[in-house]
Amino acid sequence: MSKTDFTDLDGKILRTFLTILEESSVSKAADRLGVTQSAISHTLAKLRQVLGDPLFVRSGQGLTPTERALSLKEPVQRVLDGMRALTDDRPFDPQAEEISIQIATNDMPRELIFPPLLRALRSEGVRLRLGFIPSGVPDPDLLRSDRCQLMLTPLPPDGPDIFQKRVLTSPLMIFYDSDHRDPPDSWQSYCQTEHVEVRFADGRSSRMVMRGVDQSQIRPPIVALPNFNAISSFVKRSDLISTDTALMKKGPLAALDCAPLPFECEPVSIYMVWHQRLANDPAHRWLRARIEAVAATLQD
């Protein structure tokens, strides 16, 4: 009989497997998990022995998963989700646990919500560790794969396993430099004005949040940027404009002037989004409530 023992597998080993699968790199997996490359290599060797498969083979600068490794992705994630669910009914004391969370969001929610949240929780003795990745136009697989545990986005992904709650609503405004121009005063002048906008990694535009208007009439942007923080540098001391939520005035676009749109356009809502595996986790529920409370102060 084989000496292989399936109980040699534990949650940390399975999490390491999924991380290597997602990163296709031992070094990137080590960076993400906060361990050494040798620790990742040791875990991978143990997995290969227990599962009887190489799992990953070298390909250029990275690793290519075998068919066996790819077939294990969903079963391993289900096992980890089941293990996590065992702790859903645990007593939760925010001062007694270290809370670590990876959040997918863009500049405005990140800068307006999380600095005051972190300051408040640190003053209460809560040990909170925050990591951020850009959400762009968010993919639900970021949540399904546990690459992040929370999203804040105006474009919430859909799915039967994806939960969402609206936390902010803000009208769209024109951002400009009043020393160099006046804001457009009609739909026609708005469409003819030269714009700056954000273009996400997948090629889609931040203009997606403009609903109820014929965007085909708006001139293509003069400048397309990877994030909202870069907008001010291009709009300042120019006749360019940017269209973003009014809340940007409290954060990334504070240095610019702003004015209402000269036409009807629906306000933008920001949603908090999470996977069903965390719906009942007491730490996650508590943190979501605290995020919602900070967001509410921004609407005052």
Short mmCIF file of N, CA and C in Angstrom, two decimals, residues 97-161:
data_model
loop_
_atom_site.label_atom_id
_atom_site.label_comp_id
_atom_site.label_asym_id
_atom_site.label_seq_id
_atom_site.Cartn_x
_atom_site.Cartn_y
_atom_site.Cartn_z
N GLU A 97 -8.07 39.70 17.23
CA GLU A 97 -7.66 39.08 15.97
C GLU A 97 -6.91 40.10 15.10
N GLU A 98 -5.95 39.61 14.35
CA GLU A 98 -5.35 40.44 13.30
C GLU A 98 -6.16 40.23 12.03
N ILE A 99 -6.65 41.31 11.46
CA ILE A 99 -7.50 41.23 10.28
C ILE A 99 -6.68 41.65 9.07
N SER A 100 -6.60 40.79 8.09
CA SER A 100 -5.84 41.09 6.87
C SER A 100 -6.78 40.95 5.68
N ILE A 101 -6.79 41.96 4.83
CA ILE A 101 -7.72 41.92 3.70
C ILE A 101 -7.10 42.57 2.48
N GLN A 102 -7.37 41.96 1.33
CA GLN A 102 -6.93 42.49 0.04
C GLN A 102 -8.16 43.09 -0.64
N ILE A 103 -8.05 44.34 -1.10
CA ILE A 103 -9.20 45.07 -1.62
C ILE A 103 -8.90 45.53 -3.04
N ALA A 104 -9.84 45.29 -3.94
CA ALA A 104 -9.75 45.79 -5.31
C ALA A 104 -10.58 47.06 -5.41
N THR A 105 -9.92 48.17 -5.70
CA THR A 105 -10.64 49.43 -5.83
C THR A 105 -9.77 50.42 -6.59
N ASN A 106 -10.37 51.51 -7.01
CA ASN A 106 -9.62 52.55 -7.69
C ASN A 106 -9.36 53.72 -6.75
N ASP A 107 -8.80 54.79 -7.28
CA ASP A 107 -8.21 55.84 -6.46
C ASP A 107 -9.18 56.47 -5.45
N MET A 108 -10.38 56.83 -5.91
CA MET A 108 -11.27 57.60 -5.04
C MET A 108 -11.71 56.84 -3.80
N PRO A 109 -12.31 55.64 -3.93
CA PRO A 109 -12.68 54.92 -2.70
C PRO A 109 -11.48 54.61 -1.81
N ARG A 110 -10.36 54.28 -2.43
CA ARG A 110 -9.17 53.94 -1.64
C ARG A 110 -8.72 55.12 -0.80
N GLU A 111 -8.68 56.32 -1.40
CA GLU A 111 -8.12 57.48 -0.70
C GLU A 111 -9.11 58.12 0.27
N LEU A 112 -10.41 58.01 -0.02
CA LEU A 112 -11.38 58.68 0.85
C LEU A 112 -11.86 57.82 2.01
N ILE A 113 -11.93 56.51 1.81
CA ILE A 113 -12.50 55.64 2.85
C ILE A 113 -11.43 55.03 3.75
N PHE A 114 -10.37 54.52 3.19
CA PHE A 114 -9.50 53.65 3.97
C PHE A 114 -8.49 54.36 4.87
N PRO A 115 -7.95 55.52 4.52
CA PRO A 115 -7.09 56.21 5.51
C PRO A 115 -7.82 56.55 6.81
N PRO A 116 -9.03 57.17 6.77
CA PRO A 116 -9.71 57.43 8.04
C PRO A 116 -10.14 56.16 8.76
N LEU A 117 -10.49 55.13 8.00
CA LEU A 117 -10.85 53.86 8.62
C LEU A 117 -9.66 53.27 9.37
N LEU A 118 -8.49 53.26 8.72
CA LEU A 118 -7.30 52.69 9.36
C LEU A 118 -6.92 53.48 10.60
N ARG A 119 -6.98 54.82 10.53
CA ARG A 119 -6.64 55.63 11.70
C ARG A 119 -7.58 55.34 12.86
N ALA A 120 -8.87 55.24 12.57
CA ALA A 120 -9.85 54.98 13.63
C ALA A 120 -9.62 53.62 14.27
N LEU A 121 -9.38 52.61 13.45
CA LEU A 121 -9.22 51.26 13.99
C LEU A 121 -7.90 51.12 14.76
N ARG A 122 -6.86 51.76 14.29
CA ARG A 122 -5.59 51.72 15.03
C ARG A 122 -5.74 52.39 16.40
N SER A 123 -6.52 53.47 16.45
CA SER A 123 -6.73 54.14 17.74
C SER A 123 -7.53 53.27 18.70
N GLU A 124 -8.29 52.31 18.16
CA GLU A 124 -9.07 51.39 18.98
C GLU A 124 -8.30 50.12 19.32
N GLY A 125 -7.08 50.01 18.83
CA GLY A 125 -6.27 48.83 19.11
C GLY A 125 -6.53 47.67 18.18
N VAL A 126 -7.20 47.93 17.05
CA VAL A 126 -7.48 46.87 16.08
C VAL A 126 -6.28 46.73 15.15
N ARG A 127 -5.83 45.50 14.97
CA ARG A 127 -4.70 45.22 14.07
C ARG A 127 -5.26 44.88 12.69
N LEU A 128 -5.23 45.87 11.80
CA LEU A 128 -5.77 45.71 10.45
C LEU A 128 -4.64 45.86 9.44
N ARG A 129 -4.55 44.90 8.54
CA ARG A 129 -3.58 44.97 7.45
C ARG A 129 -4.35 45.09 6.14
N LEU A 130 -4.03 46.14 5.36
CA LEU A 130 -4.73 46.41 4.12
C LEU A 130 -3.78 46.23 2.93
N GLY A 131 -4.27 45.57 1.91
CA GLY A 131 -3.57 45.49 0.63
C GLY A 131 -4.52 45.91 -0.47
N PHE A 132 -4.01 46.58 -1.50
CA PHE A 132 -4.88 47.09 -2.55
C PHE A 132 -4.38 46.65 -3.92
N ILE A 133 -5.32 46.34 -4.78
CA ILE A 133 -5.04 46.14 -6.20
C ILE A 133 -6.04 46.98 -6.98
N PRO A 134 -5.67 47.47 -8.18
CA PRO A 134 -6.62 48.27 -8.96
C PRO A 134 -7.76 47.40 -9.45
N SER A 135 -8.96 47.94 -9.40
CA SER A 135 -10.11 47.14 -9.83
C SER A 135 -10.42 47.33 -11.30
N GLY A 136 -10.16 48.54 -11.86
CA GLY A 136 -10.52 48.78 -13.24
C GLY A 136 -11.99 48.47 -13.44
N VAL A 137 -12.28 47.69 -14.48
CA VAL A 137 -13.62 47.11 -14.64
C VAL A 137 -13.52 45.72 -14.03
N PRO A 138 -14.05 45.53 -12.81
CA PRO A 138 -13.67 44.35 -12.03
C PRO A 138 -14.20 43.03 -12.56
N ASP A 139 -13.38 42.02 -12.40
CA ASP A 139 -13.68 40.66 -12.81
C ASP A 139 -14.11 39.86 -11.58
N PRO A 140 -15.27 39.19 -11.61
CA PRO A 140 -15.68 38.41 -10.43
C PRO A 140 -14.71 37.31 -10.05
N ASP A 141 -13.87 36.88 -11.00
CA ASP A 141 -12.89 35.83 -10.67
C ASP A 141 -11.86 36.30 -9.66
N LEU A 142 -11.66 37.62 -9.53
CA LEU A 142 -10.78 38.13 -8.47
C LEU A 142 -11.30 37.72 -7.10
N LEU A 143 -12.62 37.74 -6.95
CA LEU A 143 -13.23 37.32 -5.69
C LEU A 143 -13.33 35.81 -5.59
N ARG A 144 -13.69 35.17 -6.68
CA ARG A 144 -13.85 33.71 -6.65
C ARG A 144 -12.54 33.01 -6.34
N SER A 145 -11.43 33.56 -6.85
CA SER A 145 -10.13 32.95 -6.61
C SER A 145 -9.51 33.40 -5.30
N ASP A 146 -10.20 34.28 -4.58
CA ASP A 146 -9.69 34.84 -3.32
C ASP A 146 -8.47 35.71 -3.53
N ARG A 147 -8.29 36.21 -4.77
CA ARG A 147 -7.19 37.15 -5.04
C ARG A 147 -7.42 38.46 -4.28
N CYS A 148 -8.70 38.78 -4.10
CA CYS A 148 -9.08 39.85 -3.18
C CYS A 148 -10.33 39.38 -2.44
N GLN A 149 -10.60 40.01 -1.31
CA GLN A 149 -11.75 39.61 -0.50
C GLN A 149 -12.86 40.66 -0.51
N LEU A 150 -12.59 41.79 -1.14
CA LEU A 150 -13.58 42.86 -1.18
C LEU A 150 -13.28 43.76 -2.38
N MET A 151 -14.35 44.29 -2.98
CA MET A 151 -14.21 45.29 -4.04
C MET A 151 -15.04 46.51 -3.67
N LEU A 152 -14.57 47.68 -4.06
CA LEU A 152 -15.39 48.88 -4.07
C LEU A 152 -15.33 49.43 -5.48
N THR A 153 -16.48 49.49 -6.14
CA THR A 153 -16.49 49.79 -7.55
C THR A 153 -17.85 50.34 -7.99
N PRO A 154 -17.87 51.22 -9.00
CA PRO A 154 -19.15 51.64 -9.58
C PRO A 154 -19.69 50.64 -10.59
N LEU A 155 -18.90 49.62 -10.90
CA LEU A 155 -19.26 48.63 -11.91
C LEU A 155 -19.21 47.24 -11.30
N PRO A 156 -20.14 46.92 -10.39
CA PRO A 156 -20.05 45.65 -9.68
C PRO A 156 -20.24 44.45 -10.59
N PRO A 157 -19.37 43.45 -10.49
CA PRO A 157 -19.56 42.24 -11.30
C PRO A 157 -20.76 41.46 -10.82
N ASP A 158 -21.31 40.65 -11.69
CA ASP A 158 -22.52 39.91 -11.39
C ASP A 158 -22.21 38.42 -11.25
N GLY A 159 -23.07 37.72 -10.55
CA GLY A 159 -22.94 36.28 -10.42
C GLY A 159 -23.73 35.78 -9.23
N PRO A 160 -24.21 34.53 -9.26
CA PRO A 160 -25.02 34.00 -8.16
C PRO A 160 -24.25 33.89 -6.85
N ASP A 161 -22.92 33.87 -6.93
CA ASP A 161 -22.08 33.75 -5.74
C ASP A 161 -21.48 35.09 -5.33
#
